[in-house]
Amino acid sequence: MQAKSLPFISPWTGPIVVALCAALGPWLVTDAPWTWGVCAVLFVAVGLPHGAVDHITYHHALGQSAKTAPWRFVGPYLLGLGAFAGWLLWMPLPATWAFLALSSWHFGQSHLTETSHTWLGRARGWAMGAVLIGTLLHAQRASSAEVMLFWMSGMEATQILDLVAGMLPWALGLWTSTWVWAWVRGMSDRSQRDKVALPLQAAGWMREGAWLAAMWLLAINSGLLWAFTAYFCLGHAVDSWRMEFTQHQDLTSEFATYYKWSLPFTAAFLAGLLAILGSVGMGWLNASWAWAALIAGSVPHMVLLDHWAPAKLSRQTSP
């Protein structure tokens, strides 16, 4: 098979596009119907499909070349989704913290210059994701609290947002410290102190710094709906697509083919979401269940891609 690459997506595509999306913030306000239309298109075309190739990631982690979705994959996936949705409604405070922790790890790891298997790189990715999420929640505090009221009390939402704001400088400090430590180690290692390694390290630092700056611009110039959609679909999903295509499948070297394999599960998720929304509209379900299902829908994807699949792959490559 030919080398897998995405020539139209570079490591700098995401932060540049997200920064440009900040300029659209004043026009794509949450109350405008066209904003909801644009966001819906982006979620269906880009955001949801990047998680709809999890069945391929599953097989790849097991050393298999298949694109089917057996019940041994679908069953635990759906059980995990349902269990987390129930936990979110039963114990919203710890469940929300768990979701934020998983999301911080997931977002941050997707933006690292390259997948890091060292504790230092993983800590940097987690800190980076925490800064990205913290920046958005802090800049859009009122809107975030309004959304969180669907599954938790106002006091609990305020507690979370206060702690997120307090932890934001610490997360930024951790991200900076890990880069400083990595630079110091690189300077002390003669094998890395050459004309290639340190410039690449500096380029990685600048790219990750650009991500933090792009999110800040987007969060302060946009409403919560557009800010989250632009980052999730045109930022995180773009980098995640690149990582999944190059590192978590060996079936094709054509991205168009890989994308096509995501369509059945994208349609299945949309069908489930529409069924839940229809049930809420008919009064059969409370709106809190719709939000719980929407949030929990990403949890199996994060666990699979960030934890289960890497653990399986590391066992295959270990002597």
PDB file of C-alpha atoms in Angstrom:
ATOM      1  CA  MET A   1       0.000   0.000   0.000  1.00  0.00           C
ATOM      2  CA  GLN A   2       1.201   3.518  -0.791  1.00  0.00           C
ATOM      3  CA  ALA A   3       2.187   5.902   1.964  1.00  0.00           C
ATOM      4  CA  LYS A   4      -0.779   7.434   3.768  1.00  0.00           C
ATOM      5  CA  SER A   5      -0.816  11.204   3.768  1.00  0.00           C
ATOM      6  CA  LEU A   6      -3.210  14.117   3.577  1.00  0.00           C
ATOM      7  CA  PRO A   7      -1.520  16.675   1.330  1.00  0.00           C
ATOM      8  CA  PHE A   8      -4.391  19.136   1.749  1.00  0.00           C
ATOM      9  CA  ILE A   9      -4.134  19.089   5.561  1.00  0.00           C
ATOM     10  CA  SER A  10      -0.898  20.245   7.169  1.00  0.00           C
ATOM     11  CA  PRO A  11      -0.159  20.429  10.909  1.00  0.00           C
ATOM     12  CA  TRP A  12      -0.825  24.170  10.668  1.00  0.00           C
ATOM     13  CA  THR A  13      -4.202  23.886   8.932  1.00  0.00           C
ATOM     14  CA  GLY A  14      -6.230  23.612  12.141  1.00  0.00           C
ATOM     15  CA  PRO A  15      -4.941  26.654  14.083  1.00  0.00           C
ATOM     16  CA  ILE A  16      -4.990  28.843  10.986  1.00  0.00           C
ATOM     17  CA  VAL A  17      -8.577  27.901  10.083  1.00  0.00           C
ATOM     18  CA  VAL A  18      -9.775  28.301  13.681  1.00  0.00           C
ATOM     19  CA  ALA A  19      -8.152  31.734  13.912  1.00  0.00           C
ATOM     20  CA  LEU A  20      -9.888  32.750  10.686  1.00  0.00           C
ATOM     21  CA  CYS A  21     -13.200  31.468  12.082  1.00  0.00           C
ATOM     22  CA  ALA A  22     -12.860  34.003  14.890  1.00  0.00           C
ATOM     23  CA  ALA A  23     -13.418  36.744  12.314  1.00  0.00           C
ATOM     24  CA  LEU A  24     -16.835  35.233  11.522  1.00  0.00           C
ATOM     25  CA  GLY A  25     -17.915  35.289  15.159  1.00  0.00           C
ATOM     26  CA  PRO A  26     -19.715  38.664  15.063  1.00  0.00           C
ATOM     27  CA  TRP A  27     -21.893  37.439  12.182  1.00  0.00           C
ATOM     28  CA  LEU A  28     -22.492  33.834  13.242  1.00  0.00           C
ATOM     29  CA  VAL A  29     -24.364  34.651  16.428  1.00  0.00           C
ATOM     30  CA  THR A  30     -26.235  31.942  18.317  1.00  0.00           C
ATOM     31  CA  ASP A  31     -29.683  33.461  17.744  1.00  0.00           C
ATOM     32  CA  ALA A  32     -29.321  33.511  13.951  1.00  0.00           C
ATOM     33  CA  PRO A  33     -30.870  30.566  12.066  1.00  0.00           C
ATOM     34  CA  TRP A  34     -28.055  30.541   9.519  1.00  0.00           C
ATOM     35  CA  THR A  35     -25.574  29.910  12.323  1.00  0.00           C
ATOM     36  CA  TRP A  36     -27.437  26.759  13.307  1.00  0.00           C
ATOM     37  CA  GLY A  37     -27.506  25.709   9.657  1.00  0.00           C
ATOM     38  CA  VAL A  38     -23.758  26.196   9.183  1.00  0.00           C
ATOM     39  CA  CYS A  39     -23.002  24.387  12.443  1.00  0.00           C
ATOM     40  CA  ALA A  40     -25.286  21.481  11.538  1.00  0.00           C
ATOM     41  CA  VAL A  41     -23.532  21.034   8.175  1.00  0.00           C
ATOM     42  CA  LEU A  42     -20.094  21.089   9.797  1.00  0.00           C
ATOM     43  CA  PHE A  43     -21.094  18.560  12.459  1.00  0.00           C
ATOM     44  CA  VAL A  44     -22.628  16.166   9.926  1.00  0.00           C
ATOM     45  CA  ALA A  45     -19.877  16.516   7.301  1.00  0.00           C
ATOM     46  CA  VAL A  46     -16.746  16.741   9.484  1.00  0.00           C
ATOM     47  CA  GLY A  47     -17.323  16.481  13.231  1.00  0.00           C
ATOM     48  CA  LEU A  48     -19.386  13.310  13.557  1.00  0.00           C
ATOM     49  CA  PRO A  49     -17.618  11.279  10.823  1.00  0.00           C
ATOM     50  CA  HIS A  50     -14.228  11.549  12.537  1.00  0.00           C
ATOM     51  CA  GLY A  51     -15.651   9.397  15.345  1.00  0.00           C
ATOM     52  CA  ALA A  52     -17.558   7.127  12.991  1.00  0.00           C
ATOM     53  CA  VAL A  53     -14.451   5.177  11.959  1.00  0.00           C
ATOM     54  CA  ASP A  54     -13.990   3.760  15.459  1.00  0.00           C
ATOM     55  CA  HIS A  55     -14.800   0.280  14.176  1.00  0.00           C
ATOM     56  CA  ILE A  56     -11.749   0.493  11.910  1.00  0.00           C
ATOM     57  CA  THR A  57      -9.609   1.750  14.807  1.00  0.00           C
ATOM     58  CA  TYR A  58     -10.872  -1.222  16.833  1.00  0.00           C
ATOM     59  CA  HIS A  59      -9.793  -3.783  14.236  1.00  0.00           C
ATOM     60  CA  HIS A  60      -6.446  -2.076  13.638  1.00  0.00           C
ATOM     61  CA  ALA A  61      -5.632  -2.168  17.357  1.00  0.00           C
ATOM     62  CA  LEU A  62      -6.278  -5.921  17.317  1.00  0.00           C
ATOM     63  CA  GLY A  63      -4.004  -6.404  14.306  1.00  0.00           C
ATOM     64  CA  GLN A  64      -6.920  -7.153  11.993  1.00  0.00           C
ATOM     65  CA  SER A  65      -7.683  -5.807   8.527  1.00  0.00           C
ATOM     66  CA  ALA A  66     -11.451  -5.388   8.583  1.00  0.00           C
ATOM     67  CA  LYS A  67     -14.070  -2.687   8.497  1.00  0.00           C
ATOM     68  CA  THR A  68     -17.005  -4.563   9.961  1.00  0.00           C
ATOM     69  CA  ALA A  69     -18.657  -3.715  13.274  1.00  0.00           C
ATOM     70  CA  PRO A  70     -19.174  -6.927  15.255  1.00  0.00           C
ATOM     71  CA  TRP A  71     -21.312  -7.017  18.368  1.00  0.00           C
ATOM     72  CA  ARG A  72     -18.222  -7.448  20.532  1.00  0.00           C
ATOM     73  CA  PHE A  73     -17.391  -3.879  19.439  1.00  0.00           C
ATOM     74  CA  VAL A  74     -20.881  -2.364  19.165  1.00  0.00           C
ATOM     75  CA  GLY A  75     -22.190  -3.873  22.417  1.00  0.00           C
ATOM     76  CA  PRO A  76     -19.582  -2.412  24.809  1.00  0.00           C
ATOM     77  CA  TYR A  77     -19.642   0.831  22.825  1.00  0.00           C
ATOM     78  CA  LEU A  78     -23.376   1.313  23.358  1.00  0.00           C
ATOM     79  CA  LEU A  79     -23.234   0.069  26.944  1.00  0.00           C
ATOM     80  CA  GLY A  80     -20.502   2.581  27.717  1.00  0.00           C
ATOM     81  CA  LEU A  81     -22.510   5.371  26.138  1.00  0.00           C
ATOM     82  CA  GLY A  82     -25.634   4.478  28.093  1.00  0.00           C
ATOM     83  CA  ALA A  83     -23.765   3.999  31.360  1.00  0.00           C
ATOM     84  CA  PHE A  84     -22.089   7.384  31.129  1.00  0.00           C
ATOM     85  CA  ALA A  85     -25.360   9.112  30.214  1.00  0.00           C
ATOM     86  CA  GLY A  86     -26.992   7.560  33.266  1.00  0.00           C
ATOM     87  CA  TRP A  87     -24.064   8.555  35.494  1.00  0.00           C
ATOM     88  CA  LEU A  88     -24.245  12.127  34.195  1.00  0.00           C
ATOM     89  CA  LEU A  89     -27.889  12.409  35.222  1.00  0.00           C
ATOM     90  CA  TRP A  90     -27.481  10.505  38.491  1.00  0.00           C
ATOM     91  CA  MET A  91     -24.249  12.139  39.691  1.00  0.00           C
ATOM     92  CA  PRO A  92     -23.772  15.184  37.448  1.00  0.00           C
ATOM     93  CA  LEU A  93     -20.877  16.780  39.325  1.00  0.00           C
ATOM     94  CA  PRO A  94     -18.310  13.916  39.240  1.00  0.00           C
ATOM     95  CA  ALA A  95     -19.500  12.788  35.810  1.00  0.00           C
ATOM     96  CA  THR A  96     -19.017  16.265  34.353  1.00  0.00           C
ATOM     97  CA  TRP A  97     -15.517  16.478  35.853  1.00  0.00           C
ATOM     98  CA  ALA A  98     -14.723  13.074  34.361  1.00  0.00           C
ATOM     99  CA  PHE A  99     -15.983  14.245  30.979  1.00  0.00           C
ATOM    100  CA  LEU A 100     -13.871  17.409  31.141  1.00  0.00           C
ATOM    101  CA  ALA A 101     -10.793  15.376  32.097  1.00  0.00           C
ATOM    102  CA  LEU A 102     -11.327  12.917  29.242  1.00  0.00           C
ATOM    103  CA  SER A 103     -11.984  15.759  26.799  1.00  0.00           C
ATOM    104  CA  SER A 104      -8.876  17.664  27.893  1.00  0.00           C
ATOM    105  CA  TRP A 105      -6.753  14.597  27.268  1.00  0.00           C
ATOM    106  CA  HIS A 106      -8.490  13.839  23.968  1.00  0.00           C
ATOM    107  CA  PHE A 107      -8.275  17.343  22.525  1.00  0.00           C
ATOM    108  CA  GLY A 108      -4.713  17.906  23.672  1.00  0.00           C
ATOM    109  CA  GLN A 109      -3.332  14.602  22.368  1.00  0.00           C
ATOM    110  CA  SER A 110      -4.902  15.255  18.964  1.00  0.00           C
ATOM    111  CA  HIS A 111      -2.887  18.472  18.571  1.00  0.00           C
ATOM    112  CA  LEU A 112       0.543  17.223  19.584  1.00  0.00           C
ATOM    113  CA  THR A 113       3.091  17.534  16.809  1.00  0.00           C
ATOM    114  CA  GLU A 114       3.521  13.774  16.973  1.00  0.00           C
ATOM    115  CA  THR A 115       2.091  11.069  19.182  1.00  0.00           C
ATOM    116  CA  SER A 116       4.096  11.047  22.391  1.00  0.00           C
ATOM    117  CA  HIS A 117       4.617   7.931  24.475  1.00  0.00           C
ATOM    118  CA  THR A 118       6.537   9.711  27.248  1.00  0.00           C
ATOM    119  CA  TRP A 119       4.928  10.963  30.437  1.00  0.00           C
ATOM    120  CA  LEU A 120       6.233  14.447  29.652  1.00  0.00           C
ATOM    121  CA  GLY A 121       4.563  14.572  26.242  1.00  0.00           C
ATOM    122  CA  ARG A 122       1.297  13.173  27.547  1.00  0.00           C
ATOM    123  CA  ALA A 123       1.248  15.689  30.402  1.00  0.00           C
ATOM    124  CA  ARG A 124       1.859  18.483  27.915  1.00  0.00           C
ATOM    125  CA  GLY A 125      -1.006  17.287  25.749  1.00  0.00           C
ATOM    126  CA  TRP A 126      -3.367  17.047  28.712  1.00  0.00           C
ATOM    127  CA  ALA A 127      -2.400  20.532  29.888  1.00  0.00           C
ATOM    128  CA  MET A 128      -2.887  21.890  26.383  1.00  0.00           C
ATOM    129  CA  GLY A 129      -6.358  20.368  26.155  1.00  0.00           C
ATOM    130  CA  ALA A 130      -7.242  21.781  29.579  1.00  0.00           C
ATOM    131  CA  VAL A 131      -6.199  25.257  28.431  1.00  0.00           C
ATOM    132  CA  LEU A 132      -8.276  24.936  25.246  1.00  0.00           C
ATOM    133  CA  ILE A 133     -11.409  23.845  27.112  1.00  0.00           C
ATOM    134  CA  GLY A 134     -10.817  26.242  30.001  1.00  0.00           C
ATOM    135  CA  THR A 135     -10.400  29.177  27.635  1.00  0.00           C
ATOM    136  CA  LEU A 136     -13.702  28.402  25.923  1.00  0.00           C
ATOM    137  CA  LEU A 137     -15.667  27.844  29.133  1.00  0.00           C
ATOM    138  CA  HIS A 138     -14.205  30.919  30.836  1.00  0.00           C
ATOM    139  CA  ALA A 139     -14.789  33.245  27.886  1.00  0.00           C
ATOM    140  CA  GLN A 140     -18.316  31.883  27.398  1.00  0.00           C
ATOM    141  CA  ARG A 141     -19.148  31.459  31.079  1.00  0.00           C
ATOM    142  CA  ALA A 142     -22.782  32.617  30.967  1.00  0.00           C
ATOM    143  CA  SER A 143     -23.657  30.503  27.927  1.00  0.00           C
ATOM    144  CA  SER A 144     -21.805  27.493  29.341  1.00  0.00           C
ATOM    145  CA  ALA A 145     -23.708  27.735  32.622  1.00  0.00           C
ATOM    146  CA  GLU A 146     -26.985  27.957  30.717  1.00  0.00           C
ATOM    147  CA  VAL A 147     -26.230  24.724  28.877  1.00  0.00           C
ATOM    148  CA  MET A 148     -25.029  22.909  32.007  1.00  0.00           C
ATOM    149  CA  LEU A 149     -28.340  23.646  33.738  1.00  0.00           C
ATOM    150  CA  PHE A 150     -29.920  20.940  31.580  1.00  0.00           C
ATOM    151  CA  TRP A 151     -28.241  18.213  33.653  1.00  0.00           C
ATOM    152  CA  MET A 152     -27.068  19.870  36.873  1.00  0.00           C
ATOM    153  CA  SER A 153     -28.034  22.581  39.334  1.00  0.00           C
ATOM    154  CA  GLY A 154     -26.931  26.186  39.050  1.00  0.00           C
ATOM    155  CA  MET A 155     -24.763  25.824  42.151  1.00  0.00           C
ATOM    156  CA  GLU A 156     -22.949  22.833  40.671  1.00  0.00           C
ATOM    157  CA  ALA A 157     -22.436  24.602  37.342  1.00  0.00           C
ATOM    158  CA  THR A 158     -21.032  27.662  39.113  1.00  0.00           C
ATOM    159  CA  GLN A 159     -18.695  25.476  41.155  1.00  0.00           C
ATOM    160  CA  ILE A 160     -17.306  23.798  38.048  1.00  0.00           C
ATOM    161  CA  LEU A 161     -16.862  27.037  36.113  1.00  0.00           C
ATOM    162  CA  ASP A 162     -15.177  28.730  39.084  1.00  0.00           C
ATOM    163  CA  LEU A 163     -12.708  25.865  39.442  1.00  0.00           C
ATOM    164  CA  VAL A 164     -12.064  25.762  35.693  1.00  0.00           C
ATOM    165  CA  ALA A 165     -11.240  29.476  35.750  1.00  0.00           C
ATOM    166  CA  GLY A 166      -8.935  28.954  38.724  1.00  0.00           C
ATOM    167  CA  MET A 167      -7.192  25.991  37.119  1.00  0.00           C
ATOM    168  CA  LEU A 168      -6.650  27.713  33.766  1.00  0.00           C
ATOM    169  CA  PRO A 169      -3.402  29.529  34.736  1.00  0.00           C
ATOM    170  CA  TRP A 170      -2.070  26.329  36.309  1.00  0.00           C
ATOM    171  CA  ALA A 171      -2.777  24.343  33.144  1.00  0.00           C
ATOM    172  CA  LEU A 172      -1.045  27.010  31.055  1.00  0.00           C
ATOM    173  CA  GLY A 173       1.891  26.915  33.467  1.00  0.00           C
ATOM    174  CA  LEU A 174       2.101  23.121  33.204  1.00  0.00           C
ATOM    175  CA  TRP A 175       2.069  23.270  29.409  1.00  0.00           C
ATOM    176  CA  THR A 176       4.847  25.890  29.435  1.00  0.00           C
ATOM    177  CA  SER A 177       6.889  23.998  32.031  1.00  0.00           C
ATOM    178  CA  THR A 178       6.815  20.747  30.077  1.00  0.00           C
ATOM    179  CA  TRP A 179       8.083  22.545  26.990  1.00  0.00           C
ATOM    180  CA  VAL A 180      10.870  24.230  28.968  1.00  0.00           C
ATOM    181  CA  TRP A 181      11.851  20.891  30.478  1.00  0.00           C
ATOM    182  CA  ALA A 182      11.826  19.199  27.070  1.00  0.00           C
ATOM    183  CA  TRP A 183      13.997  22.012  25.658  1.00  0.00           C
ATOM    184  CA  VAL A 184      16.478  21.745  28.525  1.00  0.00           C
ATOM    185  CA  ARG A 185      16.716  17.992  28.073  1.00  0.00           C
ATOM    186  CA  GLY A 186      17.213  18.461  24.351  1.00  0.00           C
ATOM    187  CA  MET A 187      20.022  20.953  24.904  1.00  0.00           C
ATOM    188  CA  SER A 188      21.795  18.605  27.330  1.00  0.00           C
ATOM    189  CA  ASP A 189      21.507  15.638  24.952  1.00  0.00           C
ATOM    190  CA  ARG A 190      24.235  15.836  22.318  1.00  0.00           C
ATOM    191  CA  SER A 191      22.319  13.474  20.033  1.00  0.00           C
ATOM    192  CA  GLN A 192      19.456  15.994  19.842  1.00  0.00           C
ATOM    193  CA  ARG A 193      21.544  19.145  19.783  1.00  0.00           C
ATOM    194  CA  ASP A 194      21.809  19.352  16.015  1.00  0.00           C
ATOM    195  CA  LYS A 195      20.386  21.314  13.118  1.00  0.00           C
ATOM    196  CA  VAL A 196      17.235  19.181  12.902  1.00  0.00           C
ATOM    197  CA  ALA A 197      15.935  18.111  16.327  1.00  0.00           C
ATOM    198  CA  LEU A 198      15.863  21.466  18.121  1.00  0.00           C
ATOM    199  CA  PRO A 199      14.331  23.415  15.193  1.00  0.00           C
ATOM    200  CA  LEU A 200      11.620  20.770  14.951  1.00  0.00           C
ATOM    201  CA  GLN A 201      11.021  21.096  18.675  1.00  0.00           C
ATOM    202  CA  ALA A 202      10.736  24.868  18.324  1.00  0.00           C
ATOM    203  CA  ALA A 203       8.301  24.454  15.430  1.00  0.00           C
ATOM    204  CA  GLY A 204       6.180  22.147  17.585  1.00  0.00           C
ATOM    205  CA  TRP A 205       6.126  24.686  20.399  1.00  0.00           C
ATOM    206  CA  MET A 206       5.060  27.449  18.002  1.00  0.00           C
ATOM    207  CA  ARG A 207       2.309  25.307  16.522  1.00  0.00           C
ATOM    208  CA  GLU A 208       0.870  24.390  19.916  1.00  0.00           C
ATOM    209  CA  GLY A 209       1.142  28.015  21.001  1.00  0.00           C
ATOM    210  CA  ALA A 210      -0.744  28.980  17.849  1.00  0.00           C
ATOM    211  CA  TRP A 211      -3.504  26.584  18.877  1.00  0.00           C
ATOM    212  CA  LEU A 212      -3.892  28.290  22.248  1.00  0.00           C
ATOM    213  CA  ALA A 213      -3.905  31.738  20.644  1.00  0.00           C
ATOM    214  CA  ALA A 214      -6.426  30.660  17.988  1.00  0.00           C
ATOM    215  CA  MET A 215      -8.801  29.288  20.619  1.00  0.00           C
ATOM    216  CA  TRP A 216      -8.530  32.495  22.646  1.00  0.00           C
ATOM    217  CA  LEU A 217      -9.369  34.605  19.589  1.00  0.00           C
ATOM    218  CA  LEU A 218     -12.288  32.358  18.704  1.00  0.00           C
ATOM    219  CA  ALA A 219     -13.682  32.229  22.249  1.00  0.00           C
ATOM    220  CA  ILE A 220     -13.653  36.005  22.839  1.00  0.00           C
ATOM    221  CA  ASN A 221     -15.064  36.914  19.414  1.00  0.00           C
ATOM    222  CA  SER A 222     -17.807  34.299  19.044  1.00  0.00           C
ATOM    223  CA  GLY A 223     -20.821  32.862  20.793  1.00  0.00           C
ATOM    224  CA  LEU A 224     -20.577  29.451  22.400  1.00  0.00           C
ATOM    225  CA  LEU A 225     -22.330  27.655  19.529  1.00  0.00           C
ATOM    226  CA  TRP A 226     -20.013  28.918  16.793  1.00  0.00           C
ATOM    227  CA  ALA A 227     -16.883  28.843  18.948  1.00  0.00           C
ATOM    228  CA  PHE A 228     -17.347  25.206  19.935  1.00  0.00           C
ATOM    229  CA  THR A 229     -18.444  24.100  16.457  1.00  0.00           C
ATOM    230  CA  ALA A 230     -15.563  25.835  14.692  1.00  0.00           C
ATOM    231  CA  TYR A 231     -12.992  24.371  17.076  1.00  0.00           C
ATOM    232  CA  PHE A 232     -14.490  20.890  17.253  1.00  0.00           C
ATOM    233  CA  CYS A 233     -15.138  20.435  13.529  1.00  0.00           C
ATOM    234  CA  LEU A 234     -12.460  22.552  11.842  1.00  0.00           C
ATOM    235  CA  GLY A 235      -9.807  22.227  14.522  1.00  0.00           C
ATOM    236  CA  HIS A 236      -9.911  19.086  16.604  1.00  0.00           C
ATOM    237  CA  ALA A 237     -11.621  16.873  14.009  1.00  0.00           C
ATOM    238  CA  VAL A 238      -9.184  17.942  11.272  1.00  0.00           C
ATOM    239  CA  ASP A 239      -6.142  16.990  13.357  1.00  0.00           C
ATOM    240  CA  SER A 240      -7.856  13.835  14.573  1.00  0.00           C
ATOM    241  CA  TRP A 241      -8.739  12.800  11.013  1.00  0.00           C
ATOM    242  CA  ARG A 242      -5.058  13.131  10.078  1.00  0.00           C
ATOM    243  CA  MET A 243      -3.935  11.068  13.068  1.00  0.00           C
ATOM    244  CA  GLU A 244      -6.568   8.339  12.645  1.00  0.00           C
ATOM    245  CA  PHE A 245      -5.949   8.003   8.920  1.00  0.00           C
ATOM    246  CA  THR A 246      -2.173   7.734   9.225  1.00  0.00           C
ATOM    247  CA  GLN A 247      -1.840   5.833  12.526  1.00  0.00           C
ATOM    248  CA  HIS A 248      -5.013   3.816  13.151  1.00  0.00           C
ATOM    249  CA  GLN A 249      -5.737   2.032   9.888  1.00  0.00           C
ATOM    250  CA  ASP A 250      -3.890   0.119   7.167  1.00  0.00           C
ATOM    251  CA  LEU A 251      -6.765  -0.590   4.809  1.00  0.00           C
ATOM    252  CA  THR A 252      -6.380   2.218   2.287  1.00  0.00           C
ATOM    253  CA  SER A 253      -4.068   5.017   1.222  1.00  0.00           C
ATOM    254  CA  GLU A 254      -6.984   7.040  -0.136  1.00  0.00           C
ATOM    255  CA  PHE A 255      -8.634   9.360   2.363  1.00  0.00           C
ATOM    256  CA  ALA A 256     -11.828   9.549   0.275  1.00  0.00           C
ATOM    257  CA  THR A 257     -12.272   5.797   0.731  1.00  0.00           C
ATOM    258  CA  TYR A 258     -11.575   6.055   4.447  1.00  0.00           C
ATOM    259  CA  TYR A 259     -14.109   8.879   4.784  1.00  0.00           C
ATOM    260  CA  LYS A 260     -16.718   6.835   2.919  1.00  0.00           C
ATOM    261  CA  TRP A 261     -16.427   4.096   5.551  1.00  0.00           C
ATOM    262  CA  SER A 262     -17.531   6.586   8.209  1.00  0.00           C
ATOM    263  CA  LEU A 263     -20.881   7.318   6.583  1.00  0.00           C
ATOM    264  CA  PRO A 264     -22.923   4.333   7.906  1.00  0.00           C
ATOM    265  CA  PHE A 265     -22.097   5.080  11.529  1.00  0.00           C
ATOM    266  CA  THR A 266     -22.566   8.807  10.998  1.00  0.00           C
ATOM    267  CA  ALA A 267     -26.057   8.034   9.709  1.00  0.00           C
ATOM    268  CA  ALA A 268     -26.708   5.678  12.638  1.00  0.00           C
ATOM    269  CA  PHE A 269     -25.692   8.304  15.193  1.00  0.00           C
ATOM    270  CA  LEU A 270     -27.837  10.939  13.490  1.00  0.00           C
ATOM    271  CA  ALA A 271     -30.806   8.561  13.449  1.00  0.00           C
ATOM    272  CA  GLY A 272     -30.393   7.911  17.162  1.00  0.00           C
ATOM    273  CA  LEU A 273     -30.021  11.612  17.916  1.00  0.00           C
ATOM    274  CA  LEU A 274     -33.119  12.487  15.876  1.00  0.00           C
ATOM    275  CA  ALA A 275     -35.079   9.751  17.668  1.00  0.00           C
ATOM    276  CA  ILE A 276     -34.083  11.207  21.045  1.00  0.00           C
ATOM    277  CA  LEU A 277     -34.916  14.755  19.960  1.00  0.00           C
ATOM    278  CA  GLY A 278     -38.248  13.552  18.605  1.00  0.00           C
ATOM    279  CA  SER A 279     -39.000  11.852  21.918  1.00  0.00           C
ATOM    280  CA  VAL A 280     -38.208  15.082  23.748  1.00  0.00           C
ATOM    281  CA  GLY A 281     -40.453  17.011  21.376  1.00  0.00           C
ATOM    282  CA  MET A 282     -43.292  14.556  21.980  1.00  0.00           C
ATOM    283  CA  GLY A 283     -42.797  14.855  25.727  1.00  0.00           C
ATOM    284  CA  TRP A 284     -41.720  11.233  26.142  1.00  0.00           C
ATOM    285  CA  LEU A 285     -38.247  12.174  27.400  1.00  0.00           C
ATOM    286  CA  ASN A 286     -36.893  15.065  29.422  1.00  0.00           C
ATOM    287  CA  ALA A 287     -34.477  17.392  27.625  1.00  0.00           C
ATOM    288  CA  SER A 288     -31.788  16.400  30.106  1.00  0.00           C
ATOM    289  CA  TRP A 289     -31.704  12.936  28.543  1.00  0.00           C
ATOM    290  CA  ALA A 290     -31.023  14.430  25.116  1.00  0.00           C
ATOM    291  CA  TRP A 291     -28.069  16.403  26.476  1.00  0.00           C
ATOM    292  CA  ALA A 292     -26.795  13.399  28.417  1.00  0.00           C
ATOM    293  CA  ALA A 293     -26.905  11.222  25.288  1.00  0.00           C
ATOM    294  CA  LEU A 294     -25.185  13.898  23.204  1.00  0.00           C
ATOM    295  CA  ILE A 295     -22.371  14.307  25.729  1.00  0.00           C
ATOM    296  CA  ALA A 296     -21.997  10.596  26.446  1.00  0.00           C
ATOM    297  CA  GLY A 297     -21.843   9.847  22.727  1.00  0.00           C
ATOM    298  CA  SER A 298     -18.225  10.992  22.577  1.00  0.00           C
ATOM    299  CA  VAL A 299     -17.036   9.071  25.645  1.00  0.00           C
ATOM    300  CA  PRO A 300     -16.591   5.610  24.027  1.00  0.00           C
ATOM    301  CA  HIS A 301     -14.734   7.287  21.150  1.00  0.00           C
ATOM    302  CA  MET A 302     -12.319   9.021  23.540  1.00  0.00           C
ATOM    303  CA  VAL A 303     -11.713   5.889  25.595  1.00  0.00           C
ATOM    304  CA  LEU A 304     -11.164   3.759  22.484  1.00  0.00           C
ATOM    305  CA  LEU A 305      -8.858   6.137  20.619  1.00  0.00           C
ATOM    306  CA  ASP A 306      -6.843   7.527  23.532  1.00  0.00           C
ATOM    307  CA  HIS A 307      -6.586   4.578  25.900  1.00  0.00           C
ATOM    308  CA  TRP A 308      -7.786   1.184  24.672  1.00  0.00           C
ATOM    309  CA  ALA A 309      -6.285   1.249  21.155  1.00  0.00           C
ATOM    310  CA  PRO A 310      -2.843   2.589  22.238  1.00  0.00           C
ATOM    311  CA  ALA A 311      -2.671  -0.041  24.974  1.00  0.00           C
ATOM    312  CA  LYS A 312      -3.430  -2.820  22.489  1.00  0.00           C
ATOM    313  CA  LEU A 313      -0.928  -1.471  19.941  1.00  0.00           C
ATOM    314  CA  SER A 314       1.825  -1.162  22.530  1.00  0.00           C
ATOM    315  CA  ARG A 315       1.367  -4.815  23.473  1.00  0.00           C
ATOM    316  CA  GLN A 316       1.717  -5.813  19.838  1.00  0.00           C
ATOM    317  CA  THR A 317       4.968  -3.882  19.392  1.00  0.00           C
ATOM    318  CA  SER A 318       6.533  -4.767  22.749  1.00  0.00           C
ATOM    319  CA  PRO A 319       9.111  -7.572  22.634  1.00  0.00           C
TER     320      PRO A 319
END
